[in-house]
Short mmCIF file of N, CA and C in Angstrom, two decimals:
data_model
loop_
_atom_site.label_atom_id
_atom_site.label_comp_id
_atom_site.label_asym_id
_atom_site.label_seq_id
_atom_site.Cartn_x
_atom_site.Cartn_y
_atom_site.Cartn_z
N MET A 908 -40.41 45.99 133.42
CA MET A 908 -39.10 46.10 132.84
C MET A 908 -39.12 45.41 131.49
N ARG A 909 -38.73 46.12 130.46
CA ARG A 909 -38.71 45.56 129.10
C ARG A 909 -37.25 45.36 128.69
N LEU A 910 -36.90 44.11 128.41
CA LEU A 910 -35.52 43.73 128.12
C LEU A 910 -35.45 43.11 126.74
N ALA A 911 -34.51 43.60 125.92
CA ALA A 911 -34.26 43.02 124.60
C ALA A 911 -32.89 42.36 124.61
N SER A 912 -32.79 41.25 123.89
CA SER A 912 -31.53 40.53 123.81
C SER A 912 -31.47 39.75 122.51
N GLU A 913 -30.24 39.48 122.05
CA GLU A 913 -30.04 38.63 120.88
C GLU A 913 -30.26 37.16 121.24
N THR A 914 -30.05 36.83 122.50
CA THR A 914 -30.26 35.48 123.00
C THR A 914 -30.60 35.56 124.48
N PHE A 915 -31.45 34.67 124.91
CA PHE A 915 -31.80 34.65 126.33
C PHE A 915 -31.11 33.51 127.06
N LEU A 916 -30.33 32.71 126.35
CA LEU A 916 -29.64 31.59 126.97
C LEU A 916 -28.75 32.06 128.11
N THR A 917 -27.97 33.10 127.90
CA THR A 917 -27.06 33.59 128.94
C THR A 917 -27.79 34.31 130.06
N LEU A 918 -29.04 34.69 129.85
CA LEU A 918 -29.78 35.48 130.84
C LEU A 918 -30.76 34.67 131.68
N THR A 919 -31.00 33.44 131.31
CA THR A 919 -32.02 32.65 131.99
C THR A 919 -31.77 32.55 133.49
N GLY A 920 -30.56 32.17 133.88
CA GLY A 920 -30.23 32.04 135.30
C GLY A 920 -30.35 33.35 136.06
N PRO A 921 -29.70 34.43 135.57
CA PRO A 921 -29.81 35.71 136.27
C PRO A 921 -31.25 36.24 136.34
N LEU A 922 -32.03 36.06 135.27
CA LEU A 922 -33.41 36.53 135.28
C LEU A 922 -34.25 35.73 136.29
N ALA A 923 -34.03 34.43 136.35
CA ALA A 923 -34.77 33.59 137.31
C ALA A 923 -34.42 34.00 138.75
N ALA A 924 -33.15 34.25 139.02
CA ALA A 924 -32.72 34.67 140.36
C ALA A 924 -33.32 36.03 140.72
N PHE A 925 -33.31 36.95 139.77
CA PHE A 925 -33.88 38.27 140.02
C PHE A 925 -35.38 38.15 140.30
N LYS A 926 -36.06 37.33 139.52
CA LYS A 926 -37.51 37.15 139.69
C LYS A 926 -37.84 36.54 141.05
N ARG A 927 -37.00 35.60 141.52
CA ARG A 927 -37.22 35.02 142.86
C ARG A 927 -37.07 36.09 143.94
N ASP A 928 -36.07 36.96 143.79
CA ASP A 928 -35.82 38.00 144.79
C ASP A 928 -36.79 39.17 144.68
N HIS A 929 -37.37 39.38 143.50
CA HIS A 929 -38.28 40.51 143.25
C HIS A 929 -39.52 40.01 142.50
N PRO A 930 -40.36 39.22 143.16
CA PRO A 930 -41.50 38.60 142.46
C PRO A 930 -42.49 39.60 141.89
N GLY A 931 -42.51 40.81 142.38
CA GLY A 931 -43.45 41.81 141.88
C GLY A 931 -43.01 42.47 140.58
N VAL A 932 -41.78 42.26 140.16
CA VAL A 932 -41.29 42.89 138.93
C VAL A 932 -41.66 42.01 137.74
N GLU A 933 -42.34 42.61 136.79
CA GLU A 933 -42.72 41.91 135.57
C GLU A 933 -41.71 42.23 134.48
N PHE A 934 -41.35 41.20 133.72
CA PHE A 934 -40.44 41.37 132.59
C PHE A 934 -41.19 41.20 131.29
N GLY A 935 -40.87 42.05 130.35
CA GLY A 935 -41.27 41.85 128.96
C GLY A 935 -39.98 41.53 128.23
N LEU A 936 -39.86 40.31 127.72
CA LEU A 936 -38.64 39.88 127.05
C LEU A 936 -38.85 39.93 125.54
N HIS A 937 -37.91 40.54 124.83
CA HIS A 937 -38.03 40.73 123.39
C HIS A 937 -36.75 40.27 122.72
N TRP A 938 -36.87 39.28 121.81
CA TRP A 938 -35.71 38.92 121.00
C TRP A 938 -35.54 40.03 119.98
N MET A 939 -34.29 40.45 119.79
CA MET A 939 -34.04 41.56 118.87
C MET A 939 -32.62 41.49 118.36
N ALA A 940 -32.43 41.76 117.09
CA ALA A 940 -31.08 41.87 116.53
C ALA A 940 -30.43 43.14 117.07
N ALA A 941 -29.12 43.09 117.25
CA ALA A 941 -28.39 44.24 117.80
C ALA A 941 -28.58 45.49 116.95
N ASP A 942 -28.73 45.33 115.64
CA ASP A 942 -28.92 46.49 114.76
C ASP A 942 -30.18 47.28 115.10
N GLU A 943 -31.16 46.64 115.71
CA GLU A 943 -32.42 47.29 116.03
C GLU A 943 -32.44 47.89 117.44
N MET A 944 -31.52 47.49 118.28
CA MET A 944 -31.59 47.84 119.70
C MET A 944 -31.49 49.33 119.99
N ALA A 945 -30.58 50.04 119.37
CA ALA A 945 -30.42 51.47 119.64
C ALA A 945 -31.71 52.23 119.34
N ARG A 946 -32.34 51.90 118.22
CA ARG A 946 -33.59 52.57 117.84
C ARG A 946 -34.68 52.32 118.88
N HIS A 947 -34.78 51.08 119.36
CA HIS A 947 -35.81 50.75 120.34
C HIS A 947 -35.52 51.37 121.71
N LEU A 948 -34.24 51.49 122.08
CA LEU A 948 -33.90 52.17 123.33
C LEU A 948 -34.25 53.65 123.24
N ARG A 949 -33.88 54.30 122.14
CA ARG A 949 -34.18 55.74 121.98
C ARG A 949 -35.68 55.99 121.95
N ALA A 950 -36.44 55.08 121.35
CA ALA A 950 -37.90 55.22 121.27
C ALA A 950 -38.58 54.81 122.58
N GLN A 951 -37.81 54.32 123.54
CA GLN A 951 -38.30 53.85 124.84
C GLN A 951 -39.27 52.68 124.70
N ASP A 952 -39.07 51.88 123.63
CA ASP A 952 -39.84 50.64 123.46
C ASP A 952 -39.33 49.56 124.40
N VAL A 953 -38.03 49.65 124.76
CA VAL A 953 -37.41 48.74 125.72
C VAL A 953 -36.60 49.58 126.70
N ASP A 954 -36.36 49.02 127.88
CA ASP A 954 -35.60 49.73 128.91
C ASP A 954 -34.12 49.36 128.90
N LEU A 955 -33.85 48.09 128.63
CA LEU A 955 -32.49 47.57 128.66
C LEU A 955 -32.28 46.64 127.47
N CYS A 956 -31.03 46.58 126.99
CA CYS A 956 -30.68 45.64 125.93
C CYS A 956 -29.39 44.93 126.31
N VAL A 957 -29.32 43.66 125.96
CA VAL A 957 -28.11 42.88 126.16
C VAL A 957 -27.65 42.42 124.78
N ALA A 958 -26.41 42.77 124.44
CA ALA A 958 -25.91 42.46 123.10
C ALA A 958 -24.49 41.89 123.16
N SER A 959 -24.20 41.05 122.19
CA SER A 959 -22.88 40.44 122.06
C SER A 959 -22.04 41.16 121.01
N GLN A 960 -22.48 42.32 120.61
CA GLN A 960 -21.72 43.16 119.69
C GLN A 960 -22.00 44.61 120.04
N PRO A 961 -21.09 45.48 119.70
CA PRO A 961 -21.28 46.89 120.10
C PRO A 961 -22.53 47.51 119.49
N ILE A 962 -23.18 48.34 120.28
CA ILE A 962 -24.30 49.15 119.79
C ILE A 962 -23.79 50.58 119.81
N HIS A 963 -23.67 51.17 118.64
CA HIS A 963 -23.13 52.52 118.54
C HIS A 963 -24.27 53.51 118.38
N ALA A 964 -24.54 54.25 119.42
CA ALA A 964 -25.57 55.28 119.36
C ALA A 964 -25.29 56.30 120.45
N GLU A 965 -25.44 57.54 120.10
CA GLU A 965 -25.21 58.62 121.06
C GLU A 965 -26.23 58.56 122.19
N GLY A 966 -25.77 58.79 123.41
CA GLY A 966 -26.66 58.88 124.56
C GLY A 966 -26.93 57.56 125.27
N LEU A 967 -26.38 56.46 124.77
CA LEU A 967 -26.58 55.19 125.45
C LEU A 967 -25.46 54.96 126.46
N ALA A 968 -25.81 54.41 127.58
CA ALA A 968 -24.82 54.02 128.58
C ALA A 968 -24.67 52.50 128.50
N SER A 969 -23.54 51.99 129.01
CA SER A 969 -23.33 50.56 128.92
C SER A 969 -22.49 50.06 130.09
N ALA A 970 -22.59 48.77 130.33
CA ALA A 970 -21.77 48.08 131.34
C ALA A 970 -21.46 46.70 130.79
N ARG A 971 -20.18 46.36 130.76
CA ARG A 971 -19.77 45.03 130.29
C ARG A 971 -20.19 44.00 131.32
N LEU A 972 -20.92 42.97 130.88
CA LEU A 972 -21.36 41.91 131.76
C LEU A 972 -20.33 40.80 131.87
N PHE A 973 -19.85 40.31 130.72
CA PHE A 973 -18.80 39.29 130.73
C PHE A 973 -18.18 39.15 129.35
N ASP A 974 -17.01 38.54 129.34
CA ASP A 974 -16.26 38.28 128.12
C ASP A 974 -15.90 36.80 128.14
N GLU A 975 -16.02 36.14 126.99
CA GLU A 975 -15.73 34.71 126.96
C GLU A 975 -15.15 34.28 125.62
N ALA A 976 -14.47 33.15 125.66
CA ALA A 976 -13.93 32.56 124.45
C ALA A 976 -15.06 31.99 123.60
N VAL A 977 -14.84 31.99 122.31
CA VAL A 977 -15.73 31.32 121.37
C VAL A 977 -14.87 30.27 120.67
N GLY A 978 -15.33 29.04 120.68
CA GLY A 978 -14.60 27.96 120.04
C GLY A 978 -15.39 27.42 118.87
N VAL A 979 -14.96 26.31 118.36
CA VAL A 979 -15.69 25.67 117.26
C VAL A 979 -16.28 24.37 117.78
N GLY A 980 -17.57 24.20 117.53
CA GLY A 980 -18.26 22.98 117.89
C GLY A 980 -18.29 22.05 116.70
N MET A 981 -18.13 20.76 116.98
CA MET A 981 -18.15 19.78 115.90
C MET A 981 -18.60 18.45 116.45
N PRO A 982 -19.04 17.55 115.56
CA PRO A 982 -19.44 16.22 116.04
C PRO A 982 -18.24 15.47 116.62
N LEU A 983 -18.51 14.56 117.52
CA LEU A 983 -17.45 13.81 118.19
C LEU A 983 -16.58 13.01 117.23
N ASP A 984 -17.12 12.61 116.09
CA ASP A 984 -16.35 11.80 115.14
C ASP A 984 -15.66 12.63 114.06
N HIS A 985 -15.66 13.95 114.18
CA HIS A 985 -14.99 14.82 113.21
C HIS A 985 -13.48 14.62 113.33
N PRO A 986 -12.74 14.65 112.22
CA PRO A 986 -11.29 14.45 112.28
C PRO A 986 -10.54 15.43 113.18
N LEU A 987 -11.07 16.63 113.40
CA LEU A 987 -10.40 17.61 114.26
C LEU A 987 -10.86 17.54 115.72
N ALA A 988 -11.83 16.69 116.01
CA ALA A 988 -12.46 16.68 117.34
C ALA A 988 -11.52 16.38 118.49
N GLY A 989 -10.45 15.68 118.28
CA GLY A 989 -9.53 15.35 119.35
C GLY A 989 -8.49 16.41 119.63
N ARG A 990 -8.49 17.48 118.87
CA ARG A 990 -7.48 18.53 119.00
C ARG A 990 -7.79 19.45 120.17
N ASP A 991 -6.75 20.09 120.71
CA ASP A 991 -6.93 21.11 121.74
C ASP A 991 -7.31 22.44 121.13
N SER A 992 -6.79 22.72 119.91
CA SER A 992 -7.08 23.98 119.23
C SER A 992 -6.91 23.82 117.73
N VAL A 993 -7.50 24.75 117.00
CA VAL A 993 -7.40 24.77 115.54
C VAL A 993 -7.22 26.20 115.08
N SER A 994 -6.64 26.36 113.90
CA SER A 994 -6.49 27.69 113.30
C SER A 994 -7.63 27.92 112.31
N ILE A 995 -7.81 29.16 111.94
CA ILE A 995 -8.83 29.49 110.94
C ILE A 995 -8.48 28.82 109.62
N GLY A 996 -7.19 28.77 109.28
CA GLY A 996 -6.76 28.10 108.05
C GLY A 996 -7.18 26.64 108.01
N GLU A 997 -7.12 25.97 109.16
CA GLU A 997 -7.53 24.57 109.22
C GLU A 997 -9.04 24.41 109.09
N LEU A 998 -9.78 25.47 109.35
CA LEU A 998 -11.24 25.42 109.25
C LEU A 998 -11.74 25.81 107.86
N ALA A 999 -10.85 26.38 107.04
CA ALA A 999 -11.24 26.77 105.68
C ALA A 999 -11.70 25.53 104.92
N GLY A 1000 -12.80 25.67 104.22
CA GLY A 1000 -13.34 24.57 103.45
C GLY A 1000 -14.28 23.66 104.23
N GLN A 1001 -14.31 23.79 105.56
CA GLN A 1001 -15.21 22.99 106.37
C GLN A 1001 -16.65 23.52 106.21
N PRO A 1002 -17.65 22.65 106.28
CA PRO A 1002 -19.04 23.13 106.19
C PRO A 1002 -19.47 23.76 107.52
N PHE A 1003 -19.89 25.01 107.47
CA PHE A 1003 -20.31 25.74 108.68
C PHE A 1003 -21.82 25.84 108.77
N ILE A 1004 -22.30 25.65 109.98
CA ILE A 1004 -23.69 25.91 110.34
C ILE A 1004 -23.64 27.13 111.25
N THR A 1005 -24.36 28.18 110.91
CA THR A 1005 -24.24 29.44 111.64
C THR A 1005 -25.55 30.22 111.59
N ALA A 1006 -25.52 31.37 112.20
CA ALA A 1006 -26.67 32.27 112.18
C ALA A 1006 -26.66 33.11 110.89
N ARG A 1007 -27.77 33.76 110.65
CA ARG A 1007 -27.86 34.63 109.47
C ARG A 1007 -27.01 35.88 109.67
N ARG A 1008 -26.76 36.58 108.57
CA ARG A 1008 -26.00 37.83 108.61
C ARG A 1008 -26.63 38.79 109.61
N GLY A 1009 -25.78 39.52 110.34
CA GLY A 1009 -26.24 40.46 111.33
C GLY A 1009 -26.15 39.92 112.75
N HIS A 1010 -26.25 38.61 112.92
CA HIS A 1010 -26.12 38.00 114.24
C HIS A 1010 -24.65 38.05 114.64
N TRP A 1011 -24.37 38.21 115.94
CA TRP A 1011 -22.99 38.37 116.39
C TRP A 1011 -22.09 37.20 115.99
N ILE A 1012 -22.61 35.98 116.04
CA ILE A 1012 -21.75 34.83 115.74
C ILE A 1012 -21.40 34.78 114.25
N ARG A 1013 -22.32 35.22 113.41
CA ARG A 1013 -22.04 35.27 111.97
C ARG A 1013 -21.04 36.38 111.67
N ARG A 1014 -21.20 37.51 112.33
CA ARG A 1014 -20.23 38.60 112.13
C ARG A 1014 -18.83 38.17 112.56
N LEU A 1015 -18.74 37.45 113.67
CA LEU A 1015 -17.44 36.97 114.13
C LEU A 1015 -16.85 35.99 113.11
N LEU A 1016 -17.64 35.04 112.65
CA LEU A 1016 -17.17 34.07 111.66
C LEU A 1016 -16.67 34.78 110.41
N ASP A 1017 -17.47 35.68 109.86
CA ASP A 1017 -17.08 36.41 108.65
C ASP A 1017 -15.81 37.23 108.87
N ARG A 1018 -15.70 37.89 110.04
CA ARG A 1018 -14.53 38.72 110.33
C ARG A 1018 -13.27 37.89 110.47
N LEU A 1019 -13.34 36.76 111.18
CA LEU A 1019 -12.18 35.89 111.35
C LEU A 1019 -11.66 35.38 110.01
N PHE A 1020 -12.56 34.97 109.15
CA PHE A 1020 -12.16 34.46 107.84
C PHE A 1020 -11.66 35.59 106.94
N ALA A 1021 -12.35 36.72 106.91
CA ALA A 1021 -11.94 37.84 106.05
C ALA A 1021 -10.55 38.34 106.42
N ALA A 1022 -10.20 38.32 107.70
CA ALA A 1022 -8.87 38.78 108.13
C ALA A 1022 -7.76 37.93 107.53
N ARG A 1023 -8.08 36.75 107.08
CA ARG A 1023 -7.09 35.86 106.46
C ARG A 1023 -7.34 35.70 104.96
N GLY A 1024 -8.20 36.55 104.41
CA GLY A 1024 -8.50 36.50 102.98
C GLY A 1024 -9.31 35.27 102.59
N LEU A 1025 -10.07 34.74 103.52
CA LEU A 1025 -10.86 33.54 103.29
C LEU A 1025 -12.35 33.83 103.42
N THR A 1026 -13.15 32.92 102.91
CA THR A 1026 -14.61 33.00 103.05
C THR A 1026 -15.08 31.67 103.62
N PRO A 1027 -15.87 31.71 104.70
CA PRO A 1027 -16.36 30.44 105.25
C PRO A 1027 -17.34 29.77 104.29
N ARG A 1028 -17.34 28.45 104.29
CA ARG A 1028 -18.28 27.67 103.47
C ARG A 1028 -19.49 27.37 104.34
N ILE A 1029 -20.54 28.15 104.14
CA ILE A 1029 -21.74 28.05 104.97
C ILE A 1029 -22.75 27.13 104.29
N VAL A 1030 -23.15 26.09 105.00
CA VAL A 1030 -24.11 25.13 104.46
C VAL A 1030 -25.50 25.29 105.06
N CYS A 1031 -25.60 26.03 106.17
CA CYS A 1031 -26.90 26.24 106.81
C CYS A 1031 -26.85 27.52 107.63
N GLU A 1032 -27.90 28.33 107.52
CA GLU A 1032 -28.09 29.52 108.35
C GLU A 1032 -29.37 29.34 109.14
N SER A 1033 -29.31 29.64 110.45
CA SER A 1033 -30.49 29.50 111.29
C SER A 1033 -30.46 30.56 112.38
N ASP A 1034 -31.63 31.01 112.82
CA ASP A 1034 -31.74 31.94 113.94
C ASP A 1034 -31.94 31.20 115.25
N GLU A 1035 -31.99 29.89 115.19
CA GLU A 1035 -32.33 29.07 116.35
C GLU A 1035 -31.09 28.38 116.89
N PRO A 1036 -30.51 28.88 118.01
CA PRO A 1036 -29.28 28.28 118.54
C PRO A 1036 -29.38 26.79 118.82
N SER A 1037 -30.52 26.33 119.31
CA SER A 1037 -30.66 24.90 119.60
C SER A 1037 -30.63 24.08 118.31
N ALA A 1038 -31.19 24.61 117.23
CA ALA A 1038 -31.15 23.91 115.94
C ALA A 1038 -29.72 23.86 115.42
N ILE A 1039 -28.97 24.94 115.58
CA ILE A 1039 -27.57 24.96 115.15
C ILE A 1039 -26.80 23.87 115.90
N ALA A 1040 -26.99 23.80 117.21
CA ALA A 1040 -26.30 22.78 118.01
C ALA A 1040 -26.69 21.37 117.58
N GLU A 1041 -27.96 21.14 117.33
CA GLU A 1041 -28.42 19.81 116.91
C GLU A 1041 -27.86 19.43 115.55
N LEU A 1042 -27.82 20.38 114.62
CA LEU A 1042 -27.28 20.10 113.29
C LEU A 1042 -25.79 19.80 113.33
N ILE A 1043 -25.07 20.51 114.20
CA ILE A 1043 -23.63 20.23 114.39
C ILE A 1043 -23.47 18.83 114.97
N SER A 1044 -24.22 18.53 116.01
CA SER A 1044 -24.14 17.22 116.66
C SER A 1044 -24.48 16.09 115.69
N ALA A 1045 -25.40 16.35 114.76
CA ALA A 1045 -25.81 15.34 113.79
C ALA A 1045 -24.78 15.12 112.69
N GLY A 1046 -23.72 15.94 112.68
CA GLY A 1046 -22.66 15.75 111.69
C GLY A 1046 -22.86 16.49 110.39
N LEU A 1047 -23.76 17.47 110.38
CA LEU A 1047 -24.02 18.20 109.14
C LEU A 1047 -23.08 19.38 108.92
N GLY A 1048 -22.25 19.68 109.90
CA GLY A 1048 -21.30 20.78 109.76
C GLY A 1048 -20.70 21.11 111.11
N ILE A 1049 -19.92 22.17 111.13
CA ILE A 1049 -19.31 22.67 112.35
C ILE A 1049 -19.77 24.11 112.54
N GLY A 1050 -19.52 24.70 113.71
CA GLY A 1050 -19.94 26.08 113.91
C GLY A 1050 -19.28 26.69 115.12
N LEU A 1051 -19.23 28.02 115.14
CA LEU A 1051 -18.70 28.73 116.29
C LEU A 1051 -19.69 28.61 117.44
N VAL A 1052 -19.15 28.36 118.64
CA VAL A 1052 -19.98 28.14 119.82
C VAL A 1052 -19.35 28.88 120.99
N PRO A 1053 -20.11 29.77 121.65
CA PRO A 1053 -19.55 30.46 122.83
C PRO A 1053 -19.35 29.48 123.98
N ALA A 1054 -18.36 29.77 124.81
CA ALA A 1054 -18.05 28.89 125.94
C ALA A 1054 -19.27 28.69 126.84
N PHE A 1055 -20.10 29.72 127.00
CA PHE A 1055 -21.28 29.61 127.86
C PHE A 1055 -22.20 28.48 127.43
N ALA A 1056 -22.35 28.29 126.14
CA ALA A 1056 -23.26 27.26 125.63
C ALA A 1056 -22.83 25.87 126.05
N ARG A 1057 -21.57 25.67 126.39
CA ARG A 1057 -21.08 24.37 126.84
C ARG A 1057 -21.53 24.06 128.26
N ARG A 1058 -21.96 25.10 129.00
CA ARG A 1058 -22.31 24.91 130.41
C ARG A 1058 -23.81 24.80 130.66
N VAL A 1059 -24.63 24.88 129.63
CA VAL A 1059 -26.07 24.81 129.86
C VAL A 1059 -26.49 23.39 130.19
N ALA A 1060 -27.62 23.27 130.86
CA ALA A 1060 -28.08 21.98 131.36
C ALA A 1060 -28.36 20.97 130.24
N VAL A 1061 -28.98 21.40 129.15
CA VAL A 1061 -29.32 20.49 128.06
C VAL A 1061 -28.29 20.71 126.96
N ARG A 1062 -27.47 19.70 126.76
CA ARG A 1062 -26.42 19.83 125.75
C ARG A 1062 -26.52 18.69 124.75
N THR A 1063 -26.14 18.99 123.54
CA THR A 1063 -26.06 17.95 122.53
C THR A 1063 -24.63 17.43 122.52
N PRO A 1064 -24.44 16.17 122.17
CA PRO A 1064 -23.08 15.63 122.15
C PRO A 1064 -22.25 16.31 121.07
N GLY A 1065 -21.02 16.58 121.41
CA GLY A 1065 -20.11 17.19 120.45
C GLY A 1065 -18.84 17.63 121.13
N ALA A 1066 -17.88 18.02 120.32
CA ALA A 1066 -16.59 18.50 120.83
C ALA A 1066 -16.55 20.01 120.70
N TRP A 1067 -15.87 20.66 121.64
CA TRP A 1067 -15.64 22.11 121.60
C TRP A 1067 -14.14 22.31 121.56
N ILE A 1068 -13.64 22.94 120.49
CA ILE A 1068 -12.21 23.11 120.28
C ILE A 1068 -11.89 24.61 120.28
N ALA A 1069 -10.85 24.99 120.99
CA ALA A 1069 -10.43 26.40 121.01
C ALA A 1069 -9.94 26.81 119.62
N VAL A 1070 -10.19 28.06 119.28
CA VAL A 1070 -9.73 28.62 118.01
C VAL A 1070 -8.49 29.46 118.32
N GLU A 1071 -7.42 29.24 117.56
CA GLU A 1071 -6.13 29.88 117.80
C GLU A 1071 -6.11 31.34 117.33
N GLU A 1072 -7.06 32.10 117.75
CA GLU A 1072 -7.14 33.52 117.41
C GLU A 1072 -7.51 34.27 118.68
N PRO A 1073 -6.69 35.23 119.12
CA PRO A 1073 -7.01 35.92 120.38
C PRO A 1073 -8.32 36.69 120.33
N ASP A 1074 -8.78 37.06 119.14
CA ASP A 1074 -10.02 37.83 119.05
C ASP A 1074 -11.23 36.94 118.73
N CYS A 1075 -11.10 35.63 118.93
CA CYS A 1075 -12.25 34.74 118.77
C CYS A 1075 -12.97 34.68 120.12
N ARG A 1076 -13.63 35.79 120.44
CA ARG A 1076 -14.27 35.98 121.74
C ARG A 1076 -15.56 36.77 121.52
N ARG A 1077 -16.37 36.79 122.54
CA ARG A 1077 -17.52 37.69 122.54
C ARG A 1077 -17.57 38.41 123.87
N THR A 1078 -18.00 39.64 123.83
CA THR A 1078 -18.21 40.45 125.02
C THR A 1078 -19.69 40.76 125.09
N VAL A 1079 -20.32 40.39 126.18
CA VAL A 1079 -21.75 40.63 126.37
C VAL A 1079 -21.89 41.89 127.21
N THR A 1080 -22.66 42.85 126.68
CA THR A 1080 -22.78 44.17 127.27
C THR A 1080 -24.24 44.54 127.48
N LEU A 1081 -24.51 45.20 128.60
CA LEU A 1081 -25.83 45.72 128.92
C LEU A 1081 -25.87 47.18 128.49
N TYR A 1082 -26.91 47.58 127.76
CA TYR A 1082 -27.08 48.96 127.28
C TYR A 1082 -28.40 49.53 127.81
N TRP A 1083 -28.40 50.83 128.10
CA TRP A 1083 -29.62 51.52 128.49
C TRP A 1083 -29.53 52.97 128.05
N GLY A 1084 -30.69 53.57 127.90
CA GLY A 1084 -30.75 54.98 127.52
C GLY A 1084 -31.00 55.84 128.74
N PRO A 1085 -30.90 57.16 128.58
CA PRO A 1085 -31.07 58.05 129.72
C PRO A 1085 -32.47 57.98 130.32
N ALA A 1086 -33.46 57.57 129.55
CA ALA A 1086 -34.83 57.51 130.05
C ALA A 1086 -35.07 56.27 130.91
N ALA A 1087 -34.12 55.35 130.95
CA ALA A 1087 -34.31 54.11 131.71
C ALA A 1087 -34.42 54.38 133.19
N GLY A 1088 -33.82 55.48 133.64
CA GLY A 1088 -33.94 55.84 135.05
C GLY A 1088 -33.22 54.90 136.00
N CYS A 1089 -32.27 54.15 135.49
CA CYS A 1089 -31.54 53.24 136.37
C CYS A 1089 -30.06 53.28 136.02
N ARG A 1090 -29.30 52.83 136.91
CA ARG A 1090 -27.85 52.74 136.73
C ARG A 1090 -27.41 51.32 137.09
N PRO A 1091 -27.57 50.35 136.15
CA PRO A 1091 -27.15 48.98 136.46
C PRO A 1091 -25.66 48.92 136.77
N ARG A 1092 -25.32 48.04 137.69
CA ARG A 1092 -23.92 47.81 138.02
C ARG A 1092 -23.45 46.54 137.35
N PRO A 1093 -22.23 46.53 136.78
CA PRO A 1093 -21.74 45.30 136.16
C PRO A 1093 -21.55 44.20 137.20
N ALA A 1094 -21.75 42.98 136.79
CA ALA A 1094 -21.60 41.83 137.69
C ALA A 1094 -20.15 41.54 137.97
#
């Protein structure tokens, strides 16, 4: 089974459980940007893809896995850290640590700010989620953080504040092509 994903953090537990129940199944795991996934599914380079943003391509089937809030992570000593929620306007001018263009979290950040005629002040771009978390914890900036990341076993110290925007969320979806020969069921 060849699986592509933008991140494996959300899949580690389910993959480990599946592997325990089906030890004979081998996985090939491939990190891949969502923009590349449709092409790789059609070419049958991968069997399944998990993405946090829509993949638009004819002939692909999909099942929504889960939907979650995305908040803003910041160091514990940040002036906004004690708040229950913040608006995008209150985040304008703050130094952001985020992923590069094309990653779902960067697209969300850019979209939230653009909807209010604002541009985020990005001080660091990284493809490494753990580095983003460490840089936020170290006080070098703030960043959007999915709720799931707050529940992982190894966490860096920091505050997670809700963003006062109903569309500050991510939906994680499983995609497959007709050649996959399977019909996954949503969890």
